[in-house]
Amino acid sequence: MARTCILGTGIATGEHLVKNEQLAKMMDTSDEWIRERSGVEQRYYVETGTATSDLGVRAAKAALEDAGVTKDEIDYVVFATMTPDYYFPGCGGLLQHKLGLRTIPSLDIRQQCTGFLYGLQVSDALLQAGQARTLLLVGAEVHSGFMPWTSWDYLFGRGGEPPSAAERAWITRFRDRTVLFGDAGGALVLRLQEGDRGVLGFKLYSDGESFRDLYVPSVGFAQRPYVTPEDLGSGRHIPEMNGRSVFKMAVTRMPEAIRELCKEKGISVSEIDLLVAHQANLRINEAVQKALGLPDEKVFNNIQRYGNTTAATIPIALHEARKAGRVKPGTLVAFAGLGSGFHWGAALLRA
Ligand code: ACO
């Protein structure tokens, strides 16, 4: 039987490394608070002018090189992001052009933190259906557009003015969210290969009832016009989040989905060799690990160095785990994620 296999992986980050201490120059926060509550120690932000599609292109080039595949062999693009360069069109077509791919189909996925898992499921289905032979799956985000400050030069330590007291108070209003996110991209080259190795299956779910627990209230066609000066003035273009509710959902839904998928596949949870979960908060992932009874050596986390990069977290973590020798032929990898929507789920891969 043929299964979807990973031929190569690649990653890219924003140009500027920003440590927690630097964020404390902009708002009332501290390295201690951010580390204790989320595990994040640093994140990357892009230089002005770098967009999500650019990070996607950089990650894709690295993945193609890793796979030993030429760009002309790619015959389908699936691009997951919640921070597209433009309201429309999506990033898939922009990447097709910037990377110089043939005029192949390019699809956008917008399932936020579960975007990569949904993208992987769709990619697997396209490959299995014979609609694609060599597929490029990308997850990339530039979250810095959500950030409520203008003094980027000051943040990056290259001059500029510190925020005024009023600006600092404004920025501090959003501190529970802004400190968590970073800009980065990850990409996979996928192809069907005969044998037992490859993607084994998925359990994905959606429940829109509590969408307001994590959403962007404005910049949407539920209102007319879809964005107003008042929206920008009151910060309605910045995600609103009920952190406690998201946390609770994540620590219950992710282990649940993994257990269900393992059961369906006749695999015991203890057979999982490596858990690569969405990186939203290290405390969430520690709780998921505990719920599944997995030892530390079976879990890969890197939120400490990147923050939450939404659709990019899983491909980046998978890439780093591969390069660290933690994903060998035959390794059973479990993926899990939960995010805005709510959407959540799990996937299993026999590497
Ligand atoms: N620095 C310092 N203090 C802060 C900060 C900060 N950055 N942010 C909040 N605080 C303060 C709060 O104001 C509050 O102060 P108070 O007690 O005086 O009122 C205190 O810290 C505690 O705040 P809580 O919100 O209760 O903190 P909590 O322990 O819940 O942690 C967090 C907040 C980290 C956001 C947590 O709830 C969480 O991780 N939730 C899940 C987030 C998540 O997974 N999001 C997914 C987003 S990705 C996507 O799908 C787009």
Short mmCIF file of C-alpha atoms and ligand atoms in Angstrom, two decimals:
data_model
loop_
_atom_site.label_atom_id
_atom_site.label_comp_id
_atom_site.label_asym_id
_atom_site.label_seq_id
_atom_site.Cartn_x
_atom_site.Cartn_y
_atom_site.Cartn_z
CA MET A 1 0.00 0.00 0.00
CA ALA A 2 1.18 3.53 -0.71
CA ARG A 3 1.36 6.15 2.04
CA THR A 4 2.17 9.86 2.17
CA CYS A 5 5.84 10.24 3.12
CA ILE A 6 7.97 13.22 4.04
CA LEU A 7 10.83 13.66 1.57
CA GLY A 8 12.23 16.82 3.13
CA THR A 9 11.62 19.60 5.65
CA GLY A 10 12.73 23.22 5.90
CA ILE A 11 12.21 26.22 8.15
CA ALA A 12 12.62 29.99 8.14
CA THR A 13 12.29 32.67 10.84
CA GLY A 14 11.80 36.40 10.98
CA GLU A 15 15.06 38.37 10.75
CA HIS A 16 15.05 39.74 14.32
CA LEU A 17 15.54 37.67 17.45
CA VAL A 18 13.69 39.34 20.35
CA LYS A 19 14.15 38.13 23.92
CA ASN A 20 11.59 38.56 26.69
CA GLU A 21 13.68 41.33 28.27
CA GLN A 22 13.33 43.39 25.09
CA LEU A 23 9.52 43.11 25.25
CA ALA A 24 9.69 44.43 28.82
CA LYS A 25 11.04 47.69 27.30
CA MET A 26 7.69 48.10 25.53
CA MET A 27 5.09 47.02 28.12
CA ASP A 28 4.60 46.01 31.74
CA THR A 29 5.83 42.44 31.62
CA SER A 30 8.87 40.45 32.69
CA ASP A 31 11.01 37.59 31.49
CA GLU A 32 9.95 35.73 34.64
CA TRP A 33 6.18 36.08 33.97
CA ILE A 34 6.46 35.04 30.33
CA ARG A 35 8.70 32.03 31.06
CA GLU A 36 6.64 30.85 34.03
CA ARG A 37 3.24 31.12 32.34
CA SER A 38 4.16 30.07 28.80
CA GLY A 39 7.73 28.76 28.61
CA VAL A 40 8.58 31.29 25.87
CA GLU A 41 12.09 32.78 26.16
CA GLN A 42 12.45 34.46 22.78
CA ARG A 43 10.76 34.79 19.40
CA TYR A 44 11.58 36.16 15.96
CA TYR A 45 9.91 39.10 14.22
CA VAL A 46 10.29 39.97 10.55
CA GLU A 47 11.92 43.08 9.15
CA THR A 48 9.42 45.54 7.67
CA GLY A 49 8.52 44.29 4.20
CA THR A 50 8.91 40.57 4.89
CA ALA A 51 5.51 38.90 4.59
CA THR A 52 4.13 35.45 5.35
CA SER A 53 4.59 34.28 1.75
CA ASP A 54 8.30 35.26 1.98
CA LEU A 55 8.83 33.09 5.06
CA GLY A 56 6.93 30.34 3.24
CA VAL A 57 9.21 30.68 0.22
CA ARG A 58 12.37 30.52 2.36
CA ALA A 59 11.13 27.46 4.23
CA ALA A 60 10.03 25.82 0.96
CA LYS A 61 13.44 26.35 -0.67
CA ALA A 62 15.11 24.70 2.33
CA ALA A 63 12.63 21.80 2.21
CA LEU A 64 13.17 21.26 -1.54
CA GLU A 65 16.92 21.17 -1.00
CA ASP A 66 16.55 18.78 1.93
CA ALA A 67 14.33 16.52 -0.20
CA GLY A 68 16.57 16.68 -3.27
CA VAL A 69 13.50 17.66 -5.29
CA THR A 70 13.49 20.40 -7.96
CA LYS A 71 10.82 23.08 -7.98
CA ASP A 72 9.56 21.81 -11.33
CA GLU A 73 8.64 18.51 -9.72
CA ILE A 74 6.17 20.23 -7.33
CA ASP A 75 2.66 19.84 -8.74
CA TYR A 76 0.51 21.12 -5.83
CA VAL A 77 0.88 23.71 -3.06
CA VAL A 78 -1.07 23.68 0.21
CA PHE A 79 -0.41 26.79 2.32
CA ALA A 80 -1.74 27.13 5.89
CA THR A 81 -1.76 30.56 7.52
CA MET A 82 -3.98 32.87 9.56
CA THR A 83 -1.82 35.91 8.72
CA PRO A 84 -1.95 36.11 4.89
CA ASP A 85 -0.07 38.90 3.08
CA TYR A 86 -3.40 40.25 1.81
CA TYR A 87 -7.05 39.77 2.76
CA PHE A 88 -7.19 38.11 -0.65
CA PRO A 89 -5.72 36.43 -2.61
CA GLY A 90 -4.22 33.85 -0.29
CA CYS A 91 -0.57 32.97 0.12
CA GLY A 92 -0.57 29.76 -1.98
CA GLY A 93 -0.58 31.57 -5.32
CA LEU A 94 1.90 34.19 -4.10
CA LEU A 95 4.29 31.44 -3.10
CA GLN A 96 3.79 29.70 -6.47
CA HIS A 97 4.92 32.89 -8.21
CA LYS A 98 7.75 33.90 -5.85
CA LEU A 99 9.21 30.41 -5.84
CA GLY A 100 8.93 30.19 -9.64
CA LEU A 101 6.77 27.06 -9.64
CA ARG A 102 4.83 25.94 -12.68
CA THR A 103 1.19 27.18 -12.82
CA ILE A 104 0.10 24.36 -10.55
CA PRO A 105 -2.91 24.42 -8.17
CA SER A 106 -2.25 26.34 -4.94
CA LEU A 107 -4.64 26.00 -2.04
CA ASP A 108 -4.97 28.05 1.16
CA ILE A 109 -5.95 26.56 4.51
CA ARG A 110 -7.16 28.76 7.36
CA GLN A 111 -7.56 26.67 10.45
CA GLN A 112 -5.16 28.75 12.58
CA CYS A 113 -3.22 26.65 15.10
CA THR A 114 -4.64 23.47 13.58
CA GLY A 115 -3.88 24.72 10.06
CA PHE A 116 -0.90 22.46 9.63
CA LEU A 117 -2.86 19.33 10.65
CA TYR A 118 -5.75 20.21 8.32
CA GLY A 119 -3.22 20.97 5.59
CA LEU A 120 -1.56 17.60 6.10
CA GLN A 121 -4.91 15.81 5.91
CA VAL A 122 -5.88 17.58 2.68
CA SER A 123 -2.39 16.95 1.23
CA ASP A 124 -2.63 13.27 2.10
CA ALA A 125 -6.07 13.05 0.46
CA LEU A 126 -4.84 14.82 -2.71
CA LEU A 127 -1.87 12.47 -2.99
CA GLN A 128 -3.97 9.39 -2.30
CA ALA A 129 -6.53 10.52 -4.91
CA GLY A 130 -3.82 10.93 -7.54
CA GLN A 131 -4.44 14.68 -7.81
CA ALA A 132 -0.84 15.42 -6.87
CA ARG A 133 2.43 13.51 -7.11
CA THR A 134 4.91 15.78 -5.28
CA LEU A 135 3.23 18.25 -2.96
CA LEU A 136 4.61 21.23 -1.06
CA LEU A 137 2.88 21.81 2.31
CA VAL A 138 3.71 25.12 3.98
CA GLY A 139 2.71 26.64 7.33
CA ALA A 140 3.87 30.21 7.88
CA GLU A 141 2.89 33.27 9.91
CA VAL A 142 3.86 36.90 10.36
CA HIS A 143 2.12 37.76 13.63
CA SER A 144 3.98 41.02 14.09
CA GLY A 145 1.22 42.86 12.19
CA PHE A 146 -1.00 42.23 15.23
CA MET A 147 1.45 43.88 17.62
CA PRO A 148 0.10 47.13 19.11
CA TRP A 149 3.34 49.14 18.98
CA THR A 150 4.96 51.28 16.32
CA SER A 151 8.46 51.67 17.81
CA TRP A 152 10.01 48.65 16.10
CA ASP A 153 13.47 50.27 15.85
CA TYR A 154 13.50 50.81 19.60
CA LEU A 155 12.45 47.21 20.21
CA PHE A 156 15.17 45.92 17.88
CA GLY A 157 17.76 48.12 19.66
CA ARG A 158 18.69 50.25 16.66
CA GLY A 159 17.65 53.72 17.81
CA GLY A 160 14.12 55.03 17.80
CA GLU A 161 12.15 56.37 20.75
CA PRO A 162 10.80 54.39 23.71
CA PRO A 163 7.01 54.28 23.88
CA SER A 164 5.41 57.17 25.79
CA ALA A 165 3.59 56.39 29.06
CA ALA A 166 0.26 56.40 27.17
CA GLU A 167 1.61 54.06 24.46
CA ARG A 168 3.06 51.75 27.09
CA ALA A 169 -0.33 51.54 28.84
CA TRP A 170 -1.99 50.78 25.46
CA ILE A 171 0.55 48.06 24.58
CA THR A 172 0.23 46.54 28.06
CA ARG A 173 -3.53 46.01 27.43
CA PHE A 174 -2.67 43.22 25.00
CA ARG A 175 0.27 41.67 26.88
CA ASP A 176 -1.40 38.34 27.63
CA ARG A 177 -1.37 37.59 23.85
CA THR A 178 1.44 39.57 22.29
CA VAL A 179 4.20 37.97 24.34
CA LEU A 180 3.24 34.49 23.09
CA PHE A 181 3.63 34.88 19.31
CA GLY A 182 6.50 34.91 16.80
CA ASP A 183 7.06 35.00 13.02
CA ALA A 184 8.27 31.86 11.23
CA GLY A 185 7.54 29.28 8.56
CA GLY A 186 7.95 25.56 8.02
CA ALA A 187 7.57 23.43 4.90
CA LEU A 188 7.35 19.76 3.95
CA VAL A 189 7.80 18.03 0.60
CA LEU A 190 5.38 15.10 0.42
CA ARG A 191 5.05 12.15 -1.96
CA LEU A 192 3.35 8.74 -1.90
CA GLN A 193 5.68 5.80 -1.38
CA GLU A 194 4.95 2.08 -1.30
CA GLY A 195 5.25 0.42 2.11
CA ASP A 196 4.09 0.68 5.70
CA ARG A 197 5.80 3.95 6.45
CA GLY A 198 4.13 7.35 6.08
CA VAL A 199 0.98 9.11 7.31
CA LEU A 200 -1.23 6.61 9.14
CA GLY A 201 -4.35 8.69 9.79
CA PHE A 202 -6.13 11.65 11.34
CA LYS A 203 -8.75 12.62 13.91
CA LEU A 204 -9.79 16.20 13.32
CA TYR A 205 -12.66 18.13 14.89
CA SER A 206 -14.34 21.56 14.81
CA ASP A 207 -16.82 23.26 17.12
CA GLY A 208 -17.66 26.86 16.28
CA GLU A 209 -19.86 27.47 19.33
CA SER A 210 -17.17 29.22 21.39
CA PHE A 211 -15.34 30.93 18.51
CA ARG A 212 -15.25 34.20 20.46
CA ASP A 213 -12.84 32.63 22.96
CA LEU A 214 -10.14 33.25 20.36
CA TYR A 215 -10.86 35.48 17.38
CA VAL A 216 -10.27 38.80 15.66
CA PRO A 217 -13.45 40.85 16.13
CA SER A 218 -13.02 43.24 13.20
CA VAL A 219 -11.51 43.06 9.70
CA GLY A 220 -14.35 40.77 8.68
CA PHE A 221 -17.46 40.84 6.56
CA ALA A 222 -19.79 40.30 9.50
CA GLN A 223 -19.66 44.10 9.71
CA ARG A 224 -19.96 46.87 7.13
CA PRO A 225 -17.45 48.21 6.18
CA TYR A 226 -15.28 45.29 7.08
CA VAL A 227 -12.74 47.49 8.88
CA THR A 228 -13.20 50.99 10.35
CA PRO A 229 -10.88 53.61 11.86
CA GLU A 230 -12.68 52.93 15.18
CA ASP A 231 -11.68 49.26 14.96
CA LEU A 232 -8.03 50.22 14.70
CA GLY A 233 -8.39 52.84 17.44
CA SER A 234 -9.90 50.38 19.89
CA GLY A 235 -7.68 47.41 18.98
CA ARG A 236 -10.45 45.28 17.49
CA HIS A 237 -8.01 44.17 14.77
CA ILE A 238 -5.94 42.40 17.44
CA PRO A 239 -6.97 38.87 18.48
CA GLU A 240 -9.15 38.61 21.57
CA MET A 241 -8.50 35.58 23.70
CA ASN A 242 -10.02 33.93 26.74
CA GLY A 243 -6.70 32.38 27.73
CA ARG A 244 -8.10 30.20 30.50
CA SER A 245 -10.76 28.68 28.23
CA VAL A 246 -8.26 27.98 25.42
CA PHE A 247 -5.87 26.41 27.92
CA LYS A 248 -8.60 24.13 29.31
CA MET A 249 -9.76 23.06 25.85
CA ALA A 250 -6.20 22.33 24.73
CA VAL A 251 -5.27 20.12 27.68
CA THR A 252 -8.41 18.01 27.30
CA ARG A 253 -8.98 17.87 23.52
CA MET A 254 -5.42 17.10 22.39
CA PRO A 255 -4.88 13.96 24.52
CA GLU A 256 -8.46 12.87 23.74
CA ALA A 257 -7.82 13.06 19.96
CA ILE A 258 -4.52 11.17 20.24
CA ARG A 259 -6.13 8.42 22.31
CA GLU A 260 -9.03 8.06 19.87
CA LEU A 261 -6.71 7.91 16.87
CA CYS A 262 -4.42 5.35 18.51
CA LYS A 263 -7.44 3.23 19.43
CA GLU A 264 -8.78 3.37 15.87
CA LYS A 265 -5.39 2.31 14.51
CA GLY A 266 -4.93 -0.48 17.07
CA ILE A 267 -1.89 1.24 18.54
CA SER A 268 -1.22 1.70 22.24
CA VAL A 269 -0.43 5.28 23.32
CA SER A 270 2.73 3.92 24.95
CA GLU A 271 3.96 2.88 21.47
CA ILE A 272 4.25 6.54 20.42
CA ASP A 273 7.95 7.33 20.04
CA LEU A 274 7.65 11.09 19.70
CA LEU A 275 4.92 13.63 20.42
CA VAL A 276 5.18 16.77 18.31
CA ALA A 277 2.32 19.00 19.47
CA HIS A 278 1.35 22.51 18.46
CA GLN A 279 3.48 24.96 20.45
CA ALA A 280 1.01 27.40 22.05
CA ASN A 281 2.19 27.19 25.62
CA LEU A 282 4.78 24.90 27.21
CA ARG A 283 2.45 24.40 30.21
CA ILE A 284 -0.26 23.09 27.87
CA ASN A 285 2.17 20.62 26.33
CA GLU A 286 3.42 19.48 29.74
CA ALA A 287 -0.19 18.79 30.75
CA VAL A 288 -0.85 16.88 27.50
CA GLN A 289 2.33 14.81 28.05
CA LYS A 290 1.23 14.01 31.61
CA ALA A 291 -2.30 13.06 30.52
CA LEU A 292 -0.82 10.63 27.98
CA GLY A 293 1.79 9.29 30.42
CA LEU A 294 4.68 9.93 28.02
CA PRO A 295 8.25 10.33 29.37
CA ASP A 296 10.31 13.44 28.49
CA GLU A 297 12.40 11.62 25.89
CA LYS A 298 9.22 11.02 23.86
CA VAL A 299 8.25 14.68 23.59
CA PHE A 300 9.72 17.45 21.45
CA ASN A 301 9.04 21.09 22.40
CA ASN A 302 10.72 24.21 21.05
CA ILE A 303 8.30 27.02 21.98
CA GLN A 304 11.07 28.37 24.23
CA ARG A 305 12.97 29.57 21.13
CA TYR A 306 10.19 30.51 18.68
CA GLY A 307 7.05 31.36 20.67
CA ASN A 308 3.74 30.34 19.13
CA THR A 309 4.08 30.45 15.34
CA THR A 310 0.54 29.06 14.73
CA ALA A 311 0.52 27.04 11.45
CA ALA A 312 4.32 26.83 11.51
CA THR A 313 4.87 25.25 14.93
CA ILE A 314 4.49 21.59 13.98
CA PRO A 315 6.58 21.64 10.77
CA ILE A 316 9.32 23.59 12.58
CA ALA A 317 9.34 21.19 15.53
CA LEU A 318 9.30 18.19 13.18
CA HIS A 319 12.20 19.63 11.20
CA GLU A 320 14.27 20.22 14.34
CA ALA A 321 13.43 16.77 15.72
CA ARG A 322 14.55 15.19 12.41
CA LYS A 323 17.78 17.17 12.38
CA ALA A 324 18.42 16.22 16.02
CA GLY A 325 18.15 12.54 15.05
CA ARG A 326 14.94 12.02 17.00
CA VAL A 327 12.94 10.91 13.94
CA LYS A 328 14.48 7.80 12.45
CA PRO A 329 13.03 5.33 9.93
CA GLY A 330 10.20 3.58 11.77
CA THR A 331 9.74 6.23 14.52
CA LEU A 332 6.04 6.58 15.40
CA VAL A 333 5.30 10.32 15.57
CA ALA A 334 2.05 11.71 17.00
CA PHE A 335 0.97 15.25 16.11
CA ALA A 336 -1.69 17.20 17.99
CA GLY A 337 -3.05 20.71 17.96
CA LEU A 338 -5.89 22.98 19.04
CA GLY A 339 -6.65 26.52 18.06
CA SER A 340 -9.09 29.23 17.18
CA GLY A 341 -12.36 27.98 15.76
CA PHE A 342 -12.23 25.85 17.82
CA HIS A 343 -10.48 23.31 15.62
CA TRP A 344 -8.40 20.51 17.05
CA GLY A 345 -7.12 17.04 16.36
CA ALA A 346 -4.28 14.59 15.95
CA ALA A 347 -2.33 12.73 13.27
CA LEU A 348 -0.01 9.72 13.29
CA LEU A 349 3.06 9.26 11.12
CA ARG A 350 5.34 6.24 10.82
CA ALA A 351 8.56 8.01 9.75
N1 ACO B 1 3.16 39.97 31.69
C1 ACO B 1 2.87 40.17 32.97
N2 ACO B 1 1.65 39.96 33.50
C2 ACO B 1 0.69 39.52 32.66
C3 ACO B 1 0.93 39.28 31.28
C4 ACO B 1 2.24 39.53 30.81
N3 ACO B 1 2.58 39.31 29.53
N4 ACO B 1 -0.22 38.85 30.72
C5 ACO B 1 -1.16 38.80 31.69
N5 ACO B 1 -0.61 39.22 32.87
C6 ACO B 1 -1.24 39.31 34.19
C7 ACO B 1 -2.75 39.45 34.10
O1 ACO B 1 -3.11 40.80 33.93
C8 ACO B 1 -3.18 38.90 35.44
O2 ACO B 1 -3.00 39.89 36.42
P1 ACO B 1 -4.04 40.04 37.65
O3 ACO B 1 -3.97 38.72 38.38
O4 ACO B 1 -3.48 41.19 38.40
O5 ACO B 1 -5.38 40.28 37.01
C9 ACO B 1 -2.16 37.80 35.72
O6 ACO B 1 -1.04 38.09 34.88
C10 ACO B 1 -2.67 36.42 35.41
O7 ACO B 1 -3.28 36.44 34.13
P2 ACO B 1 -4.03 35.21 33.53
O8 ACO B 1 -4.60 35.58 32.20
O9 ACO B 1 -4.94 34.64 34.58
O10 ACO B 1 -2.79 34.22 33.32
P3 ACO B 1 -2.79 32.71 32.94
O11 ACO B 1 -2.09 31.96 33.98
O12 ACO B 1 -4.14 32.21 32.50
O13 ACO B 1 -1.85 32.69 31.66
C11 ACO B 1 -1.91 32.61 29.27
C12 ACO B 1 -2.20 33.45 30.52
C13 ACO B 1 -0.41 32.40 29.17
C14 ACO B 1 -2.40 33.41 28.06
C15 ACO B 1 -2.65 31.25 29.36
O14 ACO B 1 -3.98 31.44 29.73
C16 ACO B 1 -2.58 30.48 28.06
O15 ACO B 1 -1.53 30.08 27.60
N6 ACO B 1 -3.74 30.19 27.44
C17 ACO B 1 -3.77 29.47 26.18
C18 ACO B 1 -3.25 30.33 25.09
C19 ACO B 1 -3.31 29.62 23.77
O16 ACO B 1 -3.07 28.45 23.66
N7 ACO B 1 -3.63 30.34 22.77
C20 ACO B 1 -3.68 29.78 21.47
C21 ACO B 1 -3.46 30.90 20.59
S1 ACO B 1 -3.03 30.38 19.05
C22 ACO B 1 -4.31 30.43 17.92
O17 ACO B 1 -5.13 29.56 17.80
C23 ACO B 1 -4.35 31.66 17.12
#
